[in-house]
JSON list of C-alpha atoms and ligand atoms in Angstrom, two decimals:
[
{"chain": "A", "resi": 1, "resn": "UNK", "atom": "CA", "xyz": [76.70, 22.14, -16.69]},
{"chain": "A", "resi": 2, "resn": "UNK", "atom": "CA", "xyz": [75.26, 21.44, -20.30]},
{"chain": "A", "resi": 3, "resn": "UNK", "atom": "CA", "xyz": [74.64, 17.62, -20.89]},
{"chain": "A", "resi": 4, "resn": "UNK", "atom": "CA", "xyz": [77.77, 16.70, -23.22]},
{"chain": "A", "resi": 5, "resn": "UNK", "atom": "CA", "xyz": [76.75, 13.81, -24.64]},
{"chain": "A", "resi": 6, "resn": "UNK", "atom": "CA", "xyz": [73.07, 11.86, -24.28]},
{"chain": "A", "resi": 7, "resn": "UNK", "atom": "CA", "xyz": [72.46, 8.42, -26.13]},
{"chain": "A", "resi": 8, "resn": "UNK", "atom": "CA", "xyz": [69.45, 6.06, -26.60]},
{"chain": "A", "resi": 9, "resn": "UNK", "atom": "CA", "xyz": [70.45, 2.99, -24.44]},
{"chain": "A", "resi": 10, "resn": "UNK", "atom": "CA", "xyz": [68.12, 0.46, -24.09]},
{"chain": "A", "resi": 11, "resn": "UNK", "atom": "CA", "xyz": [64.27, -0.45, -23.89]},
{"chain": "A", "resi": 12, "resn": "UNK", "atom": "CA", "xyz": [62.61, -2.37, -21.50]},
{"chain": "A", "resi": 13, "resn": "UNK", "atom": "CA", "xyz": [58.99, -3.90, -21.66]},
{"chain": "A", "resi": 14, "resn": "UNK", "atom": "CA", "xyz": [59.22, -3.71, -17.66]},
{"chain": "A", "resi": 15, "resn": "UNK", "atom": "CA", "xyz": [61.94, -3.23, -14.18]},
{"chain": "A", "resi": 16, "resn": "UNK", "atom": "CA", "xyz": [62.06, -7.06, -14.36]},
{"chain": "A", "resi": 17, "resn": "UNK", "atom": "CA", "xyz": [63.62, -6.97, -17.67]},
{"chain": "A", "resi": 18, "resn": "UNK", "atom": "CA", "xyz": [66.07, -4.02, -16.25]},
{"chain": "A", "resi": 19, "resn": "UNK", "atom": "CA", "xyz": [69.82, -4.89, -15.96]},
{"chain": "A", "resi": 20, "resn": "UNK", "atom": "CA", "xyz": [72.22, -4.56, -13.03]},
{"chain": "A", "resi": 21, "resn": "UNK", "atom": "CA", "xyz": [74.38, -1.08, -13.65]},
{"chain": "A", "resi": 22, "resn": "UNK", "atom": "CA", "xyz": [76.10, 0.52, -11.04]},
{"chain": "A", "resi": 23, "resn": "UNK", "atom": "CA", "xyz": [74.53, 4.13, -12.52]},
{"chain": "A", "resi": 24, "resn": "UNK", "atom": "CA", "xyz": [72.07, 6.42, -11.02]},
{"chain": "A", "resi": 25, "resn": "UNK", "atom": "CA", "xyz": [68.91, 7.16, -12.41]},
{"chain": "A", "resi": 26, "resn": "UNK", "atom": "CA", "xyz": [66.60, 9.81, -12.62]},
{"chain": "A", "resi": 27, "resn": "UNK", "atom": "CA", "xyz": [62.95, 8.92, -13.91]},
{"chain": "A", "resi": 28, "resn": "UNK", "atom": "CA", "xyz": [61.19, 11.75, -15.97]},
{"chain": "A", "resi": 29, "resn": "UNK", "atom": "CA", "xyz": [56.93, 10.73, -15.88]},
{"chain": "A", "resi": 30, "resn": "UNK", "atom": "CA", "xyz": [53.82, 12.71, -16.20]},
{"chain": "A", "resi": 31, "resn": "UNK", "atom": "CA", "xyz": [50.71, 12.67, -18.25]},
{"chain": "A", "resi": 32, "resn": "UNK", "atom": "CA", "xyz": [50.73, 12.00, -21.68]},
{"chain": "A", "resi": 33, "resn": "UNK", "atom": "CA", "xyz": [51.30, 15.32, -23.84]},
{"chain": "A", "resi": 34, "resn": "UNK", "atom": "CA", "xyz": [52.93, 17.03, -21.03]},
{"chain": "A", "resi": 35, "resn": "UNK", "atom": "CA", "xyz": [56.51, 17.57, -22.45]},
{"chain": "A", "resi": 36, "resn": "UNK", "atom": "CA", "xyz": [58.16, 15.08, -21.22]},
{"chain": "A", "resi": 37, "resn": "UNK", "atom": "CA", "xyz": [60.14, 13.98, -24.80]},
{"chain": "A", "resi": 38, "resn": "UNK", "atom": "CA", "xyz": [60.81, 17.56, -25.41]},
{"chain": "A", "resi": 39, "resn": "UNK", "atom": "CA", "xyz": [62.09, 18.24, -22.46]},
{"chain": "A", "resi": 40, "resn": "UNK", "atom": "CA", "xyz": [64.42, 15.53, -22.41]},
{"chain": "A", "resi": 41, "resn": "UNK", "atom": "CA", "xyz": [66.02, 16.69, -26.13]},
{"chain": "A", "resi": 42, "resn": "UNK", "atom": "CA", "xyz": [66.03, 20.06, -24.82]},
{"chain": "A", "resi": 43, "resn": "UNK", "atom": "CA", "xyz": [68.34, 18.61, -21.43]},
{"chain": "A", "resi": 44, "resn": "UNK", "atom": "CA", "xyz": [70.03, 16.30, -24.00]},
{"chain": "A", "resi": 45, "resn": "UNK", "atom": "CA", "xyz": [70.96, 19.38, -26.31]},
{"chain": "A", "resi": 46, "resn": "UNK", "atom": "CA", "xyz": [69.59, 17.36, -29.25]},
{"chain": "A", "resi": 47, "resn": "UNK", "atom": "CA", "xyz": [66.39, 17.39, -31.74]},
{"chain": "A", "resi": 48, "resn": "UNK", "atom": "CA", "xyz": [65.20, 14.04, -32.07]},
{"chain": "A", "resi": 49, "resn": "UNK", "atom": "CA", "xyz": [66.60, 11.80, -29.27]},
{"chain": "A", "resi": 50, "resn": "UNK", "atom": "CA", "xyz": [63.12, 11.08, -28.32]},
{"chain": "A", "resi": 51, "resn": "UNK", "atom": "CA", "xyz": [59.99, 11.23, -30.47]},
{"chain": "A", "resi": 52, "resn": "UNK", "atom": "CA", "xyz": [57.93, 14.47, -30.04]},
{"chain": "A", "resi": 53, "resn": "UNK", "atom": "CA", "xyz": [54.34, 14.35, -31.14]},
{"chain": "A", "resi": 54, "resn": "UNK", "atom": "CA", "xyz": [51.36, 16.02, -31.22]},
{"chain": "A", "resi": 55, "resn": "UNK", "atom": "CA", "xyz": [49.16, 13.01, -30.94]},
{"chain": "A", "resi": 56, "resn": "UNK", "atom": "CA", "xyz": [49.74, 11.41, -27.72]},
{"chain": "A", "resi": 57, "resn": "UNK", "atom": "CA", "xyz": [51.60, 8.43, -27.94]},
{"chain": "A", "resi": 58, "resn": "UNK", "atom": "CA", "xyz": [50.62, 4.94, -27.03]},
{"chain": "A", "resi": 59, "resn": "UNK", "atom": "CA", "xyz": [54.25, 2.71, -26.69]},
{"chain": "A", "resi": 60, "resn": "UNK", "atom": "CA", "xyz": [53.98, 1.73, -23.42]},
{"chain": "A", "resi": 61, "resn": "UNK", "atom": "CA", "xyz": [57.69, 0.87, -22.59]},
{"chain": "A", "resi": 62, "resn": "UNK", "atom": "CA", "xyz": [60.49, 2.01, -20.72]},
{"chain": "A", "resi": 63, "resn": "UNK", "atom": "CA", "xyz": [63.34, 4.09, -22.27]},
{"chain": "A", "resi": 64, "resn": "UNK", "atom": "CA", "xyz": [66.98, 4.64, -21.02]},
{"chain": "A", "resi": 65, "resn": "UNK", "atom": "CA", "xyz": [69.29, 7.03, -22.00]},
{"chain": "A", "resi": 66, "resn": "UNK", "atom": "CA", "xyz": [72.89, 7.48, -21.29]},
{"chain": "A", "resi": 67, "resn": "UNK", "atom": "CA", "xyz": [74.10, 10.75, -20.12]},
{"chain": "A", "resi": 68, "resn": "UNK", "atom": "CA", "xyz": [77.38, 12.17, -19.53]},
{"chain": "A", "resi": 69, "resn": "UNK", "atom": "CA", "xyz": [78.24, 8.20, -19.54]},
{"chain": "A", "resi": 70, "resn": "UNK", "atom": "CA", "xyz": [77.33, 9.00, -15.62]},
{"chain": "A", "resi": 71, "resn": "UNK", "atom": "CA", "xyz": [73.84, 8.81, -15.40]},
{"chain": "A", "resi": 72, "resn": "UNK", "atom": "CA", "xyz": [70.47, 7.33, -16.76]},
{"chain": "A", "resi": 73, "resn": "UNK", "atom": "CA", "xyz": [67.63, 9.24, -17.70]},
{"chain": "A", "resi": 74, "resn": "UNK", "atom": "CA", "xyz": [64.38, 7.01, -17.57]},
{"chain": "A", "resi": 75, "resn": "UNK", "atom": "CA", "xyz": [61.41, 7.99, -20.22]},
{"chain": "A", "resi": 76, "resn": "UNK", "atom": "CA", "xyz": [58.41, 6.19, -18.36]},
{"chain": "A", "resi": 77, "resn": "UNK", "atom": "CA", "xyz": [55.25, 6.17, -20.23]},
{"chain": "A", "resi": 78, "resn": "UNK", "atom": "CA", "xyz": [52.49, 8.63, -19.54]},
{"chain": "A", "resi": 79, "resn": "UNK", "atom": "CA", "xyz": [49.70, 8.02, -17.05]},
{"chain": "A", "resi": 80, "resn": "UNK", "atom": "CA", "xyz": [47.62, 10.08, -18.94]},
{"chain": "A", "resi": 81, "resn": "UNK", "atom": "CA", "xyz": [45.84, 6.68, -20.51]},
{"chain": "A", "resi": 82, "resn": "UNK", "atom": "CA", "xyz": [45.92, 4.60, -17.86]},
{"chain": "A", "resi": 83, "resn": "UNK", "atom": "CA", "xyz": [42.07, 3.95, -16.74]},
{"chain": "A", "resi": 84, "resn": "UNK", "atom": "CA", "xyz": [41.16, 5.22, -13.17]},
{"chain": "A", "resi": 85, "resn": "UNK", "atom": "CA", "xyz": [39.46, 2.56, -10.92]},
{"chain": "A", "resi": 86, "resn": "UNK", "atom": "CA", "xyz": [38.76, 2.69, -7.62]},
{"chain": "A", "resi": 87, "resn": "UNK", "atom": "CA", "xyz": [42.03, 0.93, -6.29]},
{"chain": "A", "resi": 88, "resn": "UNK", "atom": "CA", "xyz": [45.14, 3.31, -6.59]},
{"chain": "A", "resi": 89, "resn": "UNK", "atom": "CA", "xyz": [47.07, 0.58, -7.60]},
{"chain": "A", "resi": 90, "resn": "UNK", "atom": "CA", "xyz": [45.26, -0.12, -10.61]},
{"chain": "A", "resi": 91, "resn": "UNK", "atom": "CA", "xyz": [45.32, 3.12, -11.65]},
{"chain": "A", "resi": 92, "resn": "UNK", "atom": "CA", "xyz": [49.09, 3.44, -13.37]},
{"chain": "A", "resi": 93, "resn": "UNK", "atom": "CA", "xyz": [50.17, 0.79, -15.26]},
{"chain": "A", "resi": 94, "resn": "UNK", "atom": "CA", "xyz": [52.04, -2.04, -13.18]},
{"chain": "A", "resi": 95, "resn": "UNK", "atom": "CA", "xyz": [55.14, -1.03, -15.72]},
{"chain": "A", "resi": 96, "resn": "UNK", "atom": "CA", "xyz": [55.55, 2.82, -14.09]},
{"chain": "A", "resi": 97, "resn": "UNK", "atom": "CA", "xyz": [54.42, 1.55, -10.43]},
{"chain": "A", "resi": 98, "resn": "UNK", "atom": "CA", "xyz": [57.04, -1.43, -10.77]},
{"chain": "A", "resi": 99, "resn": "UNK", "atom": "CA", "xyz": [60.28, 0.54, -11.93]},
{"chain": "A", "resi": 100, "resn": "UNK", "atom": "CA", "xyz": [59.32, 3.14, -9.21]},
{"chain": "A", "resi": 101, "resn": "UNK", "atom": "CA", "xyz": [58.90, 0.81, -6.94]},
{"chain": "A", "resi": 102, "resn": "UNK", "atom": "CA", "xyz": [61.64, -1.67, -7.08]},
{"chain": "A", "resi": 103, "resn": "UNK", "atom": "CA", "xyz": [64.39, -0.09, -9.06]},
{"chain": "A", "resi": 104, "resn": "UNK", "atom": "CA", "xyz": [67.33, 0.40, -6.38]},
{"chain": "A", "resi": 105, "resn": "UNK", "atom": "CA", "xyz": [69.10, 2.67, -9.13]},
{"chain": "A", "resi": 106, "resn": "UNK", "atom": "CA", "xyz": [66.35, 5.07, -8.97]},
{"chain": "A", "resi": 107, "resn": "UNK", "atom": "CA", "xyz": [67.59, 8.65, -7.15]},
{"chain": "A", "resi": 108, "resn": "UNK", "atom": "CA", "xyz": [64.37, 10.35, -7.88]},
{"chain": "A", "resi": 109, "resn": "UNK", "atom": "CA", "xyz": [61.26, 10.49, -10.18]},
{"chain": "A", "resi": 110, "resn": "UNK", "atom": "CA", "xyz": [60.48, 13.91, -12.24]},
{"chain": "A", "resi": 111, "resn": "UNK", "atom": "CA", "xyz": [56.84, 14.43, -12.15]},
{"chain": "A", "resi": 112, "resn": "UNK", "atom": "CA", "xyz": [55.77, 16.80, -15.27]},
{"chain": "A", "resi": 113, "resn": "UNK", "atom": "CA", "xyz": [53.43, 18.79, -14.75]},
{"chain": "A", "resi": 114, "resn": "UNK", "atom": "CA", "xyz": [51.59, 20.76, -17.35]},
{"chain": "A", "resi": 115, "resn": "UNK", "atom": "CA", "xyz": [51.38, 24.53, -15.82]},
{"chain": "A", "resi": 116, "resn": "UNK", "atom": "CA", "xyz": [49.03, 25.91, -18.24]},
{"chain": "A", "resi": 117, "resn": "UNK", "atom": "CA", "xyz": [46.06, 24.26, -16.43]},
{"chain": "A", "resi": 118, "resn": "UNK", "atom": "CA", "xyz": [45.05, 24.42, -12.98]},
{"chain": "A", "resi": 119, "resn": "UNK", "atom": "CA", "xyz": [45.91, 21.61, -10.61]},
{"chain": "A", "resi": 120, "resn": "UNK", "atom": "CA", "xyz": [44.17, 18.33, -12.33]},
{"chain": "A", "resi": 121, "resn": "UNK", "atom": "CA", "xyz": [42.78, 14.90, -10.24]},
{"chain": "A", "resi": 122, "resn": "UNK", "atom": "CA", "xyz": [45.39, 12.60, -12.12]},
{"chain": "A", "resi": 123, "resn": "UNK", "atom": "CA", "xyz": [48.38, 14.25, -11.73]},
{"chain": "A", "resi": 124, "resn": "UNK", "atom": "CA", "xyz": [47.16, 15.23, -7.81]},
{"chain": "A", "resi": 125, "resn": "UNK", "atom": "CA", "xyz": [46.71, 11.07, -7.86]},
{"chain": "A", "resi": 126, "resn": "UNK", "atom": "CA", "xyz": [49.52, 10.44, -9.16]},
{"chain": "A", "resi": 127, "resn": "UNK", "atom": "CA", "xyz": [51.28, 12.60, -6.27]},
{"chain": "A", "resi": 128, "resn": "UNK", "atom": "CA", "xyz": [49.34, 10.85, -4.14]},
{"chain": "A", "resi": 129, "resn": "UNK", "atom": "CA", "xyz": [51.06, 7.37, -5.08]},
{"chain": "A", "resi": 130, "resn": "UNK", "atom": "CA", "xyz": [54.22, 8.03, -4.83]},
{"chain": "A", "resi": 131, "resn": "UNK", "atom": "CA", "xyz": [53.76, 9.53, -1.17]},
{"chain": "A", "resi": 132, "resn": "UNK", "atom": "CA", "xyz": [51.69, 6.64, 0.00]},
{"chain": "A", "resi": 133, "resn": "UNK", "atom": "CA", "xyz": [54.59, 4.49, -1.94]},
{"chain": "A", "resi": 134, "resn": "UNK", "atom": "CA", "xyz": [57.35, 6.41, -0.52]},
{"chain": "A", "resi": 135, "resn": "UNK", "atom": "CA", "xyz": [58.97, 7.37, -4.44]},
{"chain": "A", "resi": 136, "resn": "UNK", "atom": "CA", "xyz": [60.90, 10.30, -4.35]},
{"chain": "A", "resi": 137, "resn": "UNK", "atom": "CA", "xyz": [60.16, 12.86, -6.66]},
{"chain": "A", "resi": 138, "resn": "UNK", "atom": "CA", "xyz": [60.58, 16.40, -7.69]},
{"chain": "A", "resi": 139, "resn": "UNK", "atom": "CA", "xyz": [58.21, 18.69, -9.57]},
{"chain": "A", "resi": 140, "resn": "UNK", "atom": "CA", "xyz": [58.87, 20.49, -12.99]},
{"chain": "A", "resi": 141, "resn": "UNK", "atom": "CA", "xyz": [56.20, 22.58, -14.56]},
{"chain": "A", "resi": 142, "resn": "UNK", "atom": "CA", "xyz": [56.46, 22.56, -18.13]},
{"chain": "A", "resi": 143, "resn": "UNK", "atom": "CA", "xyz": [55.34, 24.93, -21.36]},
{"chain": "A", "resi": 144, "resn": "UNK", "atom": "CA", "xyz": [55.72, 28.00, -18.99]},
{"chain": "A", "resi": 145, "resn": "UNK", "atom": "CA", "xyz": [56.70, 29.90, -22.30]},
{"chain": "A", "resi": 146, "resn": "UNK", "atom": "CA", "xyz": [52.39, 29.33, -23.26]},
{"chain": "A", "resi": 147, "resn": "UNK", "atom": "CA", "xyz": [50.97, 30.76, -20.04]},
{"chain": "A", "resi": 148, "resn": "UNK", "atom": "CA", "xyz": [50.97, 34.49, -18.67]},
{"chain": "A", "resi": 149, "resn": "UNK", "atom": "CA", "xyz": [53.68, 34.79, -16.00]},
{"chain": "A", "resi": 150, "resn": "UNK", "atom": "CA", "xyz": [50.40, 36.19, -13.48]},
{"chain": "A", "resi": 151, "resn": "UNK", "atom": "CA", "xyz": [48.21, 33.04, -14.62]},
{"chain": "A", "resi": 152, "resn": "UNK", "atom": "CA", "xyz": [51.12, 30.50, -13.76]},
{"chain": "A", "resi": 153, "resn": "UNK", "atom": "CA", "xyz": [51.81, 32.14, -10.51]},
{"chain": "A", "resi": 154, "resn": "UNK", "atom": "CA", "xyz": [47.96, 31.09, -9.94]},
{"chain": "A", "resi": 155, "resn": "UNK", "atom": "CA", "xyz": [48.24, 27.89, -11.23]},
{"chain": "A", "resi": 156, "resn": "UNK", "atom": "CA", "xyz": [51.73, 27.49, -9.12]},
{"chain": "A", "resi": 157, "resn": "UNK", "atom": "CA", "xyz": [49.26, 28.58, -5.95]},
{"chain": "A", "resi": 158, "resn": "UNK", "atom": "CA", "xyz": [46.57, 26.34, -6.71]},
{"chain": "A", "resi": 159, "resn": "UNK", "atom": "CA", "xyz": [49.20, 23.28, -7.07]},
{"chain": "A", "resi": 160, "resn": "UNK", "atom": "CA", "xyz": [50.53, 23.84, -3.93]},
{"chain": "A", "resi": 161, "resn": "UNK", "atom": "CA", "xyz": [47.38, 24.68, -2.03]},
{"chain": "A", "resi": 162, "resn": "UNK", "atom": "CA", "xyz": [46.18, 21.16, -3.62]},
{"chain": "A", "resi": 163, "resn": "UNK", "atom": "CA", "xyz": [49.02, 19.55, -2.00]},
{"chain": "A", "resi": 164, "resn": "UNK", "atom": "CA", "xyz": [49.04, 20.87, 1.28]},
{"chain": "A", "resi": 165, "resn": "UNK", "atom": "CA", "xyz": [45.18, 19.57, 1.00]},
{"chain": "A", "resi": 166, "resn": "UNK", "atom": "CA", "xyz": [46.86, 16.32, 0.62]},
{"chain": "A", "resi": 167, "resn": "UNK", "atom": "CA", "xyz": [48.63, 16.80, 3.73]},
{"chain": "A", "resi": 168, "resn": "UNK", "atom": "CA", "xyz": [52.11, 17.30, 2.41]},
{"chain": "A", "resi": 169, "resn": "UNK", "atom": "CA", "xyz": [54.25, 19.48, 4.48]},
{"chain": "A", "resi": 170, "resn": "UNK", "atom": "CA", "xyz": [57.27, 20.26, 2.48]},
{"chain": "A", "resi": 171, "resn": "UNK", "atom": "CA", "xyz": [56.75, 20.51, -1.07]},
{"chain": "A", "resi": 172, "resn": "UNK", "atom": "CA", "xyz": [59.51, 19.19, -3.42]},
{"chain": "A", "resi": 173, "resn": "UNK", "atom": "CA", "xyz": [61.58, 21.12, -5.27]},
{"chain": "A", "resi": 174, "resn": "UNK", "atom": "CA", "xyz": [59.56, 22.63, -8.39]},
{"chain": "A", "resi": 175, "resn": "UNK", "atom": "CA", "xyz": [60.96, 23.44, -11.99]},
{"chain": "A", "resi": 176, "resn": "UNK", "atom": "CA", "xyz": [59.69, 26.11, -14.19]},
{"chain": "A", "resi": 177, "resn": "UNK", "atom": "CA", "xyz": [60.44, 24.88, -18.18]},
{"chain": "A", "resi": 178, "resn": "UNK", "atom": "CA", "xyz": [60.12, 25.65, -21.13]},
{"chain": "A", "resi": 179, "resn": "UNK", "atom": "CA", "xyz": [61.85, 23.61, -23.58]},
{"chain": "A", "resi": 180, "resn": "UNK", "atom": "CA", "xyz": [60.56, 25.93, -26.87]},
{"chain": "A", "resi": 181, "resn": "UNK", "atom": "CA", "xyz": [62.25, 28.97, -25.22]},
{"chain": "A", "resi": 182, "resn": "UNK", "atom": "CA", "xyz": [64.87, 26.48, -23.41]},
{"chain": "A", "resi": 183, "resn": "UNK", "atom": "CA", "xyz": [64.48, 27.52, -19.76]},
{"chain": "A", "resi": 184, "resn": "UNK", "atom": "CA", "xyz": [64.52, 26.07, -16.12]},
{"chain": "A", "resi": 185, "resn": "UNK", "atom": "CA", "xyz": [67.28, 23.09, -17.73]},
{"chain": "A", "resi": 186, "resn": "UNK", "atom": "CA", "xyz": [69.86, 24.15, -16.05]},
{"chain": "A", "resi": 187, "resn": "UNK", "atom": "CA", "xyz": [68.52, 24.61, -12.95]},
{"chain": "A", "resi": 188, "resn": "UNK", "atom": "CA", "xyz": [67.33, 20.55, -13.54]},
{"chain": "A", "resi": 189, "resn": "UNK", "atom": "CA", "xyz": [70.61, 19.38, -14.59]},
{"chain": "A", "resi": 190, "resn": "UNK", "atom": "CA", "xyz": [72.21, 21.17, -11.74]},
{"chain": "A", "resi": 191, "resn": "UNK", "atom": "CA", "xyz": [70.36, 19.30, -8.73]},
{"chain": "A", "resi": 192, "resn": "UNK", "atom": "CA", "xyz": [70.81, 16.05, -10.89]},
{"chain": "A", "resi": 193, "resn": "UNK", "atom": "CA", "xyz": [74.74, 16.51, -10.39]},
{"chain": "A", "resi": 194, "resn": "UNK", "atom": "CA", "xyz": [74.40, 17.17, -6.45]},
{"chain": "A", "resi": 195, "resn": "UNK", "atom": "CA", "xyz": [72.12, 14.32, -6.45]},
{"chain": "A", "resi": 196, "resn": "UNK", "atom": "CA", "xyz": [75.47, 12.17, -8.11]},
{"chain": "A", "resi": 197, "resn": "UNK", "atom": "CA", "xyz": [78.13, 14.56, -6.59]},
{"chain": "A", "resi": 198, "resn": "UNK", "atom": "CA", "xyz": [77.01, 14.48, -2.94]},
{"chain": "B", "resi": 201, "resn": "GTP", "atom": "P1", "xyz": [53.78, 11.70, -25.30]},
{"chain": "B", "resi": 201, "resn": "GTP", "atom": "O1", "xyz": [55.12, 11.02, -25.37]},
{"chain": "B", "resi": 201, "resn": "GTP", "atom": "O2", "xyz": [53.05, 11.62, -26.59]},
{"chain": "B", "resi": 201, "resn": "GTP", "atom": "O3", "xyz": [52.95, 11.24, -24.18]},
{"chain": "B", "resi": 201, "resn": "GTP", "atom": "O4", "xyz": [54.00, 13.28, -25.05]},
{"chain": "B", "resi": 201, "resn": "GTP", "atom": "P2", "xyz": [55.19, 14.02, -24.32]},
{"chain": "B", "resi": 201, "resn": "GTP", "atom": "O5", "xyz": [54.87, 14.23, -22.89]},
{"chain": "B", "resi": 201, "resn": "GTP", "atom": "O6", "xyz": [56.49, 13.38, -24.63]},
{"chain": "B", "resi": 201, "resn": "GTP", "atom": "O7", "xyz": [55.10, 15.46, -25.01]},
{"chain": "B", "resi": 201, "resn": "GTP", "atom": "P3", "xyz": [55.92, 16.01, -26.27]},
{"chain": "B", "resi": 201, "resn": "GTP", "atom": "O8", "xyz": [57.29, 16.43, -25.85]},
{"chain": "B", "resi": 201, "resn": "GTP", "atom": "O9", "xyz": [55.80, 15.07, -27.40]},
{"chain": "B", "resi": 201, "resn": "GTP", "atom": "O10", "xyz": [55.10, 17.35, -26.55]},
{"chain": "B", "resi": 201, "resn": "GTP", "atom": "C1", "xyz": [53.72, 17.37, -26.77]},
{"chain": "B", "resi": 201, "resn": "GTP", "atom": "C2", "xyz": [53.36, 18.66, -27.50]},
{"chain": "B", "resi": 201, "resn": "GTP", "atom": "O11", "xyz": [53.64, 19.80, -26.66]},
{"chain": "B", "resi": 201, "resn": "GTP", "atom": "C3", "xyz": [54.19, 18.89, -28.77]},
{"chain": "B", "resi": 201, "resn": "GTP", "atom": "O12", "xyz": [53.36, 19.48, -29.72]},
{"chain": "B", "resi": 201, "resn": "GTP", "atom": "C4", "xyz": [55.28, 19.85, -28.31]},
{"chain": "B", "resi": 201, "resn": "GTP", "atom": "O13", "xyz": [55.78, 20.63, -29.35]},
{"chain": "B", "resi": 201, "resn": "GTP", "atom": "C5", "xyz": [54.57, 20.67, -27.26]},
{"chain": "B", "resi": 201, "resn": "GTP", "atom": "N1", "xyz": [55.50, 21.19, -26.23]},
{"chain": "B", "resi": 201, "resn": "GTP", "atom": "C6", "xyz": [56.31, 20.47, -25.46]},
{"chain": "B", "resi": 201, "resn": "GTP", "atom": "N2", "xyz": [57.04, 21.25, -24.61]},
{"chain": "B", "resi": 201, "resn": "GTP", "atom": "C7", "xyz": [56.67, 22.53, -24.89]},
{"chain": "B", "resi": 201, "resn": "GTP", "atom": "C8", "xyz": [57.06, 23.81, -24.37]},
{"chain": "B", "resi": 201, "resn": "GTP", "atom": "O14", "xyz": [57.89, 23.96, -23.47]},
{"chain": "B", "resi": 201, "resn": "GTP", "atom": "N3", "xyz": [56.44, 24.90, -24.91]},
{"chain": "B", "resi": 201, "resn": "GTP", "atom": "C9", "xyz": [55.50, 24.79, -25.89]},
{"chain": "B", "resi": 201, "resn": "GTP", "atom": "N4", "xyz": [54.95, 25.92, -26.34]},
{"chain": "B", "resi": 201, "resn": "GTP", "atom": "N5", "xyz": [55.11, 23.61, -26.41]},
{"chain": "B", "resi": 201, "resn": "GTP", "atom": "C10", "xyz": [55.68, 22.48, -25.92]},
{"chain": "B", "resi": 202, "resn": "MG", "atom": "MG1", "xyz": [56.97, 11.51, -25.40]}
]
């Protein structure tokens, strides 16, 4: 079912801040650049709900929208700036690690994942987290419209290959998107409402 209505909500300098509301919500992250604002006016069926850029962007806050009046989506920042270190902790900022650690509302986390490129060390990291940290998540491959349908079946492979590496058994349930050509929402918005529904 098409997203009927989608509204800015509320921003948040960190899960602290966050209000009690009896809504689910459903955390979109990934590395900076990845999609992740496009994708969500894509799901939203709107052009500018949030900011698309070509330069990355630097606000490091949390944004809520209202959908359906039945949901939150959550627009975490990208972990594409935080600096690595050697403690796993340190390396995504305390404001994406809190919310996806301590936010009860949270159903599951949408890692983005940029398919034109072959698995990369922060976003395998970043998996890495939320397995050690217990987050749920889900995967959705974005800007499939920019990569050969033979070249993303390889870098499809090569993801999964890295994460059986990392000793996952199951893999999550993966989403191929491309908000340009406005494909693979449905399919998103569809295990969001069994995620409320059931
Ligand atoms: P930040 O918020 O800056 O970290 O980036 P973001 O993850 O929100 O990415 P954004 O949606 O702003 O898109 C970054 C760039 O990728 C923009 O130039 C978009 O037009 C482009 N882009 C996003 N999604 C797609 C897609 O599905 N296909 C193509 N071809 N380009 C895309
Ligand atoms: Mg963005």
């Amino acid at each position: 079912m098409p997203v009927k209505t989608a509204t800015f909500d509320r921003s948040f300098p960190d899960v602290n801040r966050m209000d009690n509301t009896p809504l689910p919500e459903f955390a979109f992250i990934g590395r900076s650049n990845v999609g992740k604002s496009s994708l969500i006016n894509y799901l939203a069926n709107q052009k500018n709900l949030a900011k698309v850029s070509s330069k990355p962007g630097k606000t490091r806050i949390i944004n809520r929208f209202l959908m359906d009046k039945s949901w939150y989506l959550i627009d975490l920042p990208g972990y594409g700036f935080a600096k690595l270190s050697k403690r796993t902790r340190d390396q995504f900022d305390e404001m994406i690690t809190g919310y996806l650690q301590k936010r009860k509302n949270l159903i599951t986390a949408f890692v983005l994942i940029d398919l034109r490129h072959p698995p990369q060390s922060i976003d395998m990291e970043f998996i890495e987290w939320c397995g050690v940290s217990e987050v749920p998540f889900q995967l959705i491959f974005t800007k499939s419209d920019k990569v050969k349908k033979t070249e993303a079946q390889v870098n499809l492979e090569l993801f999964k290959a890295a994460m059986f590496k990392q000793g996952w058994e199951d893999l999550p349930t993966s989403f191929i998107t491309s908000s340009t050509k406005r494909q693979g929402g449905e399919e998103i918005l569809s295990f969001i409402e069994d995620c409320i529904t059931t």
